Coordinates of C-alpha atoms and ligand atoms in Angstrom, one line a residue:
X1 CA 157.5 130.9 161.8
X2 CA 157.8 127.8 163.8
X3 CA 156.4 124.5 162.6
X4 CA 152.8 123.5 163.4
X5 CA 151.5 126.3 161.3
X6 CA 147.8 127.0 160.8
X7 CA 146.9 127.8 157.3
X8 CA 143.6 128.8 155.7
X9 CA 142.5 127.9 152.2
X10 CA 139.6 129.2 150.2
X11 CA 138.2 128.9 146.7
X12 CA 136.9 132.1 145.1
X13 CA 135.1 133.1 141.9
X14 CA 133.5 130.7 139.4
X15 CA 134.2 127.1 140.2
X16 CA 135.9 124.7 137.8
X17 CA 137.3 121.2 137.7
X18 CA 140.3 120.5 139.9
X19 CA 139.4 122.6 143.0
X20 CA 138.8 119.6 145.2
X21 CA 142.0 118.0 143.9
X22 CA 144.1 121.1 144.8
X23 CA 142.5 121.2 148.3
X24 CA 143.6 117.6 148.7
X25 CA 147.1 118.3 147.6
X26 CA 147.5 121.1 150.1
X27 CA 146.0 119.1 152.9
X28 CA 148.2 116.1 152.2
X29 CA 151.4 118.1 152.0
X30 CA 150.7 120.4 154.9
X31 CA 149.5 117.7 157.2
X32 CA 152.6 115.7 156.4
X33 CA 154.5 118.7 157.8
X34 CA 152.4 118.7 160.9
X35 CA 150.4 121.8 160.0
X36 CA 146.7 122.4 160.4
X37 CA 144.6 123.4 157.4
X38 CA 141.4 125.3 157.8
X39 CA 139.0 125.3 154.9
X40 CA 137.2 128.6 154.7
X41 CA 133.6 128.4 153.3
X42 CA 132.4 130.4 150.4
X43 CA 135.5 132.4 149.7
X44 CA 136.1 135.6 151.6
X45 CA 132.5 135.5 152.8
X46 CA 133.5 132.8 155.3
X47 CA 136.0 135.1 156.8
X48 CA 133.6 138.0 156.9
X49 CA 131.4 136.3 159.5
X50 CA 131.9 136.3 163.2
X51 CA 132.9 133.6 164.1
X52 CA 134.4 132.9 160.6
X53 CA 132.9 129.9 158.8
X54 CA 135.8 127.5 158.6
X55 CA 136.6 123.9 159.5
X56 CA 139.6 121.7 159.8
X57 CA 140.3 119.7 156.6
X58 CA 141.8 116.2 157.0
X59 CA 143.4 113.8 154.5
X60 CA 140.5 111.4 154.9
X61 CA 138.0 114.1 153.7
X62 CA 139.4 113.7 150.2
X63 CA 140.8 110.4 149.3
X64 CA 137.6 108.8 148.3
X65 CA 135.3 110.4 145.7
X66 CA 135.9 114.0 146.5
X67 CA 139.3 114.4 144.8
X68 CA 137.7 113.1 141.6
X69 CA 134.7 115.5 141.6
X70 CA 134.1 118.8 140.0
X71 CA 132.9 121.8 142.1
X72 CA 134.5 122.8 145.4
X73 CA 133.5 121.3 148.8
X74 CA 134.2 124.7 150.3
X75 CA 131.8 126.6 148.2
X76 CA 132.6 129.7 146.2
X77 CA 131.1 133.0 145.0
X78 CA 131.4 135.1 141.9
X79 CA 129.9 138.2 143.4
X80 CA 131.3 138.9 146.8
X81 CA 133.9 141.6 146.5
X82 CA 134.5 142.5 150.2
X83 CA 135.4 146.1 149.2
X84 CA 132.0 146.6 147.7
X85 CA 129.9 143.9 149.2
X86 CA 126.3 143.7 147.9
X87 CA 123.5 144.3 150.4
X88 CA 119.9 143.1 150.1
X89 CA 118.8 146.7 150.3
X90 CA 121.0 149.8 150.1
X91 CA 124.3 150.5 148.6
X92 CA 127.3 148.1 148.6
X93 CA 129.3 148.1 151.8
X94 CA 133.1 147.9 152.4
X95 CA 133.5 144.8 154.5
X96 CA 137.2 144.3 154.0
X97 CA 137.9 145.0 157.7
X98 CA 135.6 142.1 158.6
X99 CA 137.6 139.7 156.3
X100 CA 140.9 140.8 157.8
X101 CA 139.4 140.3 161.3
X102 CA 138.3 136.8 160.3
X103 CA 141.8 135.9 159.2
X104 CA 143.1 137.1 162.6
X105 CA 140.4 135.4 164.6
X106 CA 141.4 132.1 163.0
X107 CA 145.0 132.8 164.0
X108 CA 146.2 132.0 160.6
X109 CA 149.9 132.0 159.7
X110 CA 149.1 132.1 156.0
X111 CA 146.2 131.9 153.5
X112 CA 146.1 130.1 150.2
X113 CA 143.6 131.8 147.8
X114 CA 142.5 129.8 144.7
X115 CA 140.9 132.1 142.2
X116 CA 140.9 133.7 138.8
X117 CA 142.5 137.1 138.1
X118 CA 139.6 139.1 139.6
X119 CA 139.5 137.1 142.8
X120 CA 143.3 137.1 143.1
X121 CA 143.5 140.9 142.7
X122 CA 140.9 141.3 145.5
X123 CA 142.7 138.9 147.8
X124 CA 145.9 140.8 147.2
X125 CA 144.3 144.1 148.1
X126 CA 143.0 142.5 151.3
X127 CA 146.5 141.1 152.0
X128 CA 148.1 144.5 151.5
X129 CA 145.5 146.3 153.7
X130 CA 145.5 143.7 156.5
X131 CA 149.1 142.4 156.4
X132 CA 147.8 138.9 155.5
X133 CA 150.4 136.3 154.4
X134 CA 148.9 135.3 151.0
X135 CA 149.8 132.8 148.4
X136 CA 147.5 132.3 145.3
X137 CA 146.8 129.5 142.9
X138 CA 145.3 130.3 139.5
X139 CA 142.1 128.6 138.4
X140 CA 139.6 129.4 135.7
X141 CA 138.2 127.6 132.7
X142 CA 138.9 130.8 130.7
X143 CA 142.7 130.3 131.1
X144 CA 143.2 134.1 131.0
X145 CA 145.3 134.6 134.2
X146 CA 148.4 136.4 133.1
X147 CA 151.9 134.8 133.1
X148 CA 150.9 131.2 133.9
X149 CA 150.6 129.0 130.8
X150 CA 147.8 127.1 132.4
X151 CA 145.1 127.7 135.1
X152 CA 143.2 124.9 136.8
X153 CA 140.0 123.8 135.1
X154 CA 140.9 124.9 131.6
X155 CA 142.1 121.6 130.3
X156 CA 138.9 119.8 131.5
X157 CA 136.7 122.5 130.0
X158 CA 138.5 122.1 126.6
X159 CA 137.9 118.4 126.8
X160 CA 134.2 118.9 127.6
X161 CA 133.8 121.3 124.6
X162 CA 135.7 118.8 122.4
X163 CA 133.4 116.0 123.5
X164 CA 130.4 118.1 122.7
X165 CA 131.7 118.7 119.1
X166 CA 132.3 114.9 118.8
X167 CA 128.7 114.4 119.7
X168 CA 127.4 117.2 117.5
X169 CA 129.2 116.0 114.4
X170 CA 127.2 112.8 113.7
X171 CA 123.8 114.5 114.2
X172 CA 125.0 117.5 112.1
X173 CA 125.9 115.1 109.3
X174 CA 122.7 113.0 109.6
X175 CA 120.6 116.1 109.1
X176 CA 122.8 118.2 106.8
X177 CA 122.8 120.9 109.5
X178 CA 125.0 123.8 110.6
X179 CA 125.6 123.2 114.3
X180 CA 126.7 126.1 116.4
X181 CA 128.3 125.5 119.7
X182 CA 128.6 128.4 122.1
X183 CA 131.2 128.1 124.8
X184 CA 132.2 130.2 127.8
X185 CA 135.4 132.1 128.2
X186 CA 134.8 135.6 129.5
X187 CA 136.7 137.9 127.1
X188 CA 139.2 135.2 126.1
X189 CA 138.8 132.7 123.2
X190 CA 141.1 129.9 124.5
X191 CA 138.4 127.3 125.0
X192 CA 136.7 128.0 121.7
X193 CA 139.9 128.0 119.7
X194 CA 141.5 124.9 121.2
X195 CA 138.3 122.8 121.4
X196 CA 137.4 124.0 117.9
X197 CA 140.7 122.7 116.4
X198 CA 140.6 119.5 118.4
X199 CA 136.9 118.9 117.6
X200 CA 137.2 119.5 113.8
X201 CA 135.3 122.8 113.7
X202 CA 134.9 124.5 110.3
X203 CA 134.4 128.0 111.8
X204 CA 135.8 129.3 115.1
X205 CA 134.9 132.8 116.4
X206 CA 136.8 134.3 119.3
X207 CA 136.6 137.8 120.8
X208 CA 140.2 138.5 119.9
X209 CA 139.5 138.3 116.1
X210 CA 136.8 140.6 114.5
X211 CA 134.6 138.7 112.1
X212 CA 132.2 139.4 109.2
X213 CA 129.1 137.2 108.7
X214 CA 129.9 137.3 104.9
X215 CA 133.1 135.4 105.5
X216 CA 131.3 132.6 107.5
X217 CA 128.6 132.4 104.8
X218 CA 131.3 132.0 102.1
X219 CA 133.0 129.2 104.1
X220 CA 129.7 127.3 104.6
X221 CA 128.8 127.7 100.9
X222 CA 132.3 126.5 99.9
X223 CA 131.8 123.4 102.1
X224 CA 128.4 122.8 100.5
X225 CA 129.9 123.2 97.0
X226 CA 132.6 120.6 97.9
X227 CA 129.9 118.1 98.8
X228 CA 130.1 118.5 102.6
X229 CA 126.6 119.1 103.7
X230 CA 127.1 119.9 107.4
X231 CA 129.3 122.4 109.3
X232 CA 130.5 122.8 112.8
X233 CA 130.8 126.3 114.2
X234 CA 132.2 127.2 117.6
X235 CA 131.6 130.6 119.0
X236 CA 133.0 132.1 122.3
X237 CA 130.4 133.8 124.5
X238 CA 132.3 137.1 124.4
X239 CA 132.1 137.4 120.6
X240 CA 130.1 140.6 119.9
X241 CA 127.3 140.9 117.4
X242 CA 128.0 142.5 114.0
X243 CA 127.5 146.0 115.5
X244 CA 130.3 145.3 118.0
X245 CA 128.1 144.8 121.1
X246 CA 128.7 141.9 123.4
X247 CA 125.6 139.9 124.2
X248 CA 124.6 139.7 127.8
X249 CA 122.2 137.5 129.6
X250 CA 120.4 139.2 132.5
X251 CA 119.4 137.1 135.5
X252 CA 116.6 137.8 138.0
X253 CA 118.2 139.7 140.9
X254 CA 120.0 142.0 138.6
X255 CA 123.2 140.0 137.8
X256 CA 124.3 139.3 134.3
X257 CA 126.9 137.3 132.3
X258 CA 127.7 136.8 128.7
X259 CA 125.5 134.5 126.7
X260 CA 123.3 134.6 123.5
X261 CA 125.7 135.2 120.6
X262 CA 125.2 131.5 119.5
X263 CA 121.5 132.1 118.8
X264 CA 122.0 135.5 117.2
X265 CA 124.6 134.0 114.9
X266 CA 122.3 131.0 114.2
X267 CA 119.5 133.3 113.0
X268 CA 121.9 135.2 110.8
X269 CA 123.4 132.1 109.2
X270 CA 119.9 130.5 108.7
X271 CA 118.8 133.7 106.9
X272 CA 121.9 134.0 104.7
X273 CA 122.8 130.4 103.9
X274 CA 119.3 128.8 103.9
X275 CA 120.9 125.9 105.8
X276 CA 119.1 124.4 108.7
X277 CA 120.9 125.7 111.8
X278 CA 120.8 124.4 115.4
X279 CA 122.5 126.0 118.4
X280 CA 123.9 124.4 121.6
X281 CA 125.0 126.5 124.5
X282 CA 127.4 124.6 126.8
X283 CA 127.5 127.2 129.6
X284 CA 128.1 125.9 133.1
X285 CA 128.5 122.3 131.8
X286 CA 132.1 123.3 131.1
X287 CA 132.7 124.0 134.8
X288 CA 131.1 121.0 136.5
X289 CA 133.0 118.1 135.0
X290 CA 135.3 115.8 136.9
X291 CA 138.9 117.0 136.4
X292 CA 140.9 115.3 133.7
X293 CA 144.4 113.9 134.3
X294 CA 146.1 117.1 133.3
X295 CA 144.0 119.2 135.7
X296 CA 144.6 116.7 138.5
X297 CA 148.3 116.9 137.9
X298 CA 148.4 120.7 137.8
X299 CA 146.3 120.8 141.0
X300 CA 148.9 118.6 142.8
X301 CA 151.8 120.6 141.4
X302 CA 150.2 124.0 142.3
X303 CA 149.1 122.8 145.7
X304 CA 152.6 121.5 146.7
X305 CA 154.3 124.6 145.4
X306 CA 152.0 126.8 147.4
X307 CA 152.8 124.9 150.5
X308 CA 156.5 125.2 149.8
X309 CA 156.1 129.0 149.5
X310 CA 154.4 129.2 152.9
X311 CA 157.2 127.1 154.4
X312 CA 159.7 129.5 152.9
X313 CA 157.6 132.5 154.0
X314 CA 157.5 133.8 150.5
X315 CA 154.2 135.7 150.4
X316 CA 152.3 137.9 147.9
X317 CA 153.0 135.4 145.2
X318 CA 151.0 133.3 142.8
X319 CA 152.2 129.9 141.6
X320 CA 152.4 129.4 137.9
X321 CA 153.4 126.9 135.2
X322 CA 155.9 128.1 132.7
X323 CA 158.3 126.2 130.4
X324 CA 157.4 122.9 132.1
X325 CA 158.3 124.3 135.5
X326 CA 156.3 125.3 138.6
X327 CA 157.3 128.8 139.3
X328 CA 156.0 131.7 141.4
X329 CA 155.6 135.3 140.6
X330 CA 154.5 138.5 142.4
X331 CA 150.7 138.7 142.4
X332 CA 150.7 142.2 140.9
X333 CA 152.6 140.9 137.9
X334 CA 150.2 137.9 137.5
X335 CA 147.0 140.1 137.4
X336 CA 148.4 143.1 135.5
X337 CA 147.2 141.9 132.1
X338 CA 144.8 139.1 131.1
X339 CA 146.3 136.4 128.9
X340 CA 144.2 136.6 125.8
X341 CA 144.6 134.5 122.6
X342 CA 147.8 135.5 120.8
X343 CA 146.3 136.3 117.3
X344 CA 149.8 135.9 115.8
X345 CA 150.6 132.8 117.8
X346 CA 151.0 129.2 116.7
X347 CA 147.5 128.0 117.7
X348 CA 145.8 130.7 115.5
X349 CA 148.2 130.0 112.7
X350 CA 147.5 126.3 112.9
X351 CA 143.8 126.9 112.7
X352 CA 144.3 129.1 109.6
X353 CA 146.6 126.5 107.9
X354 CA 143.9 123.8 108.5
X355 CA 141.5 126.0 106.6
X356 CA 139.4 126.8 109.6
X357 CA 137.5 130.1 109.1
X358 CA 138.2 132.5 111.9
X359 CA 135.7 135.0 110.6
X360 CA 138.1 137.7 109.4
X361 CA 138.7 136.3 105.9
Ligands
LIG1 O1 135.1 133.2 134.5 C1 134.5 131.9 134.5 C2 133.2 131.9 133.9 O2 132.7 130.6 133.8 C3 133.1 132.6 132.5 O3 133.6 131.7 131.5 C4 131.6 132.9 132.5 O4 131.4 134.1 131.6 C5 131.3 133.3 133.9 O5 132.3 132.6 134.7 C6 129.9 132.9 134.3 O6 129.7 133.3 135.6 P1 128.5 132.8 136.5 O7 128.9 131.7 137.3 O8 128.3 134.0 137.4 O9 127.3 132.5 135.6

């Protein structure tokens, strides 16, 4: 490939903090090399349309407030798999050929896809089908993309959840209440576990560790017996009810997502402990914050490494952070297994040694 490349960039899946920062990093580095960067709107949906929905991104687009903001100026979608694209009426349609045609119509030399494991797997399938030169960057508040130690957006989400606990503690103490905080993290308990430790939680429930209500009740009673009249409980949205069923919130239009375990747990704890219980569901607040310093740094490191990969024509790879190094790995390897909480790892052990109840004992 000669210099003066045209590269596309898109954000796919649920948004998170740091997406605008990574767009800026790519645009800065690529434009410094004399390349053109096209921002594709609403993930692969922008490529599906004819003409594709994309516009040139310039350095000046980002240097003011945008790099500091949550969300993504390109837009994103959680429900647009081009291999089974939802139709208003009728069955899903395979629109993968339209996406590939969009990439070709834009005369792209390469595409940077920023996504979680689901989006990255779909982008990789498109790349393999259409011969697209793909490089991916991991982002998700859930931090469950395999192999990389950190995904964009996670650190900020943990900070938001920790701030929430800091604000719940005084009101819990003032009213002698059990405060339950439900946090996102589809199928992975990283946010709940880390924010719970940082925010001084007494009980942390994560989907990786089965729990019994009786153990939580004992913990709360022991706290009360010791003179502590409030308790902080963090529960991850993917924690099932006592029967082992995950709690799902159905939205108008037929879509659904996890949500509701906090209130179920609240009712059970109110019945069994006689304590006054209140529930806060953080939900999408975890996604919309401005990126913290760590997420901004990772955005810049990942963005620059992705541009390097394109310069070296190393495609089909995802950038990752391991052992304090920016590395890149084959996409198949990255999405083979989700990175769940290691129940025998140092973070879980730390929680146990601190006397935090994880529900299993
Ligand atoms: O995967 C990121 C995530 O924020 C999960 O933590 C959550 O379950 C899901 O997305 C919510 O998705 P939606 O944006 O469709 O409500």
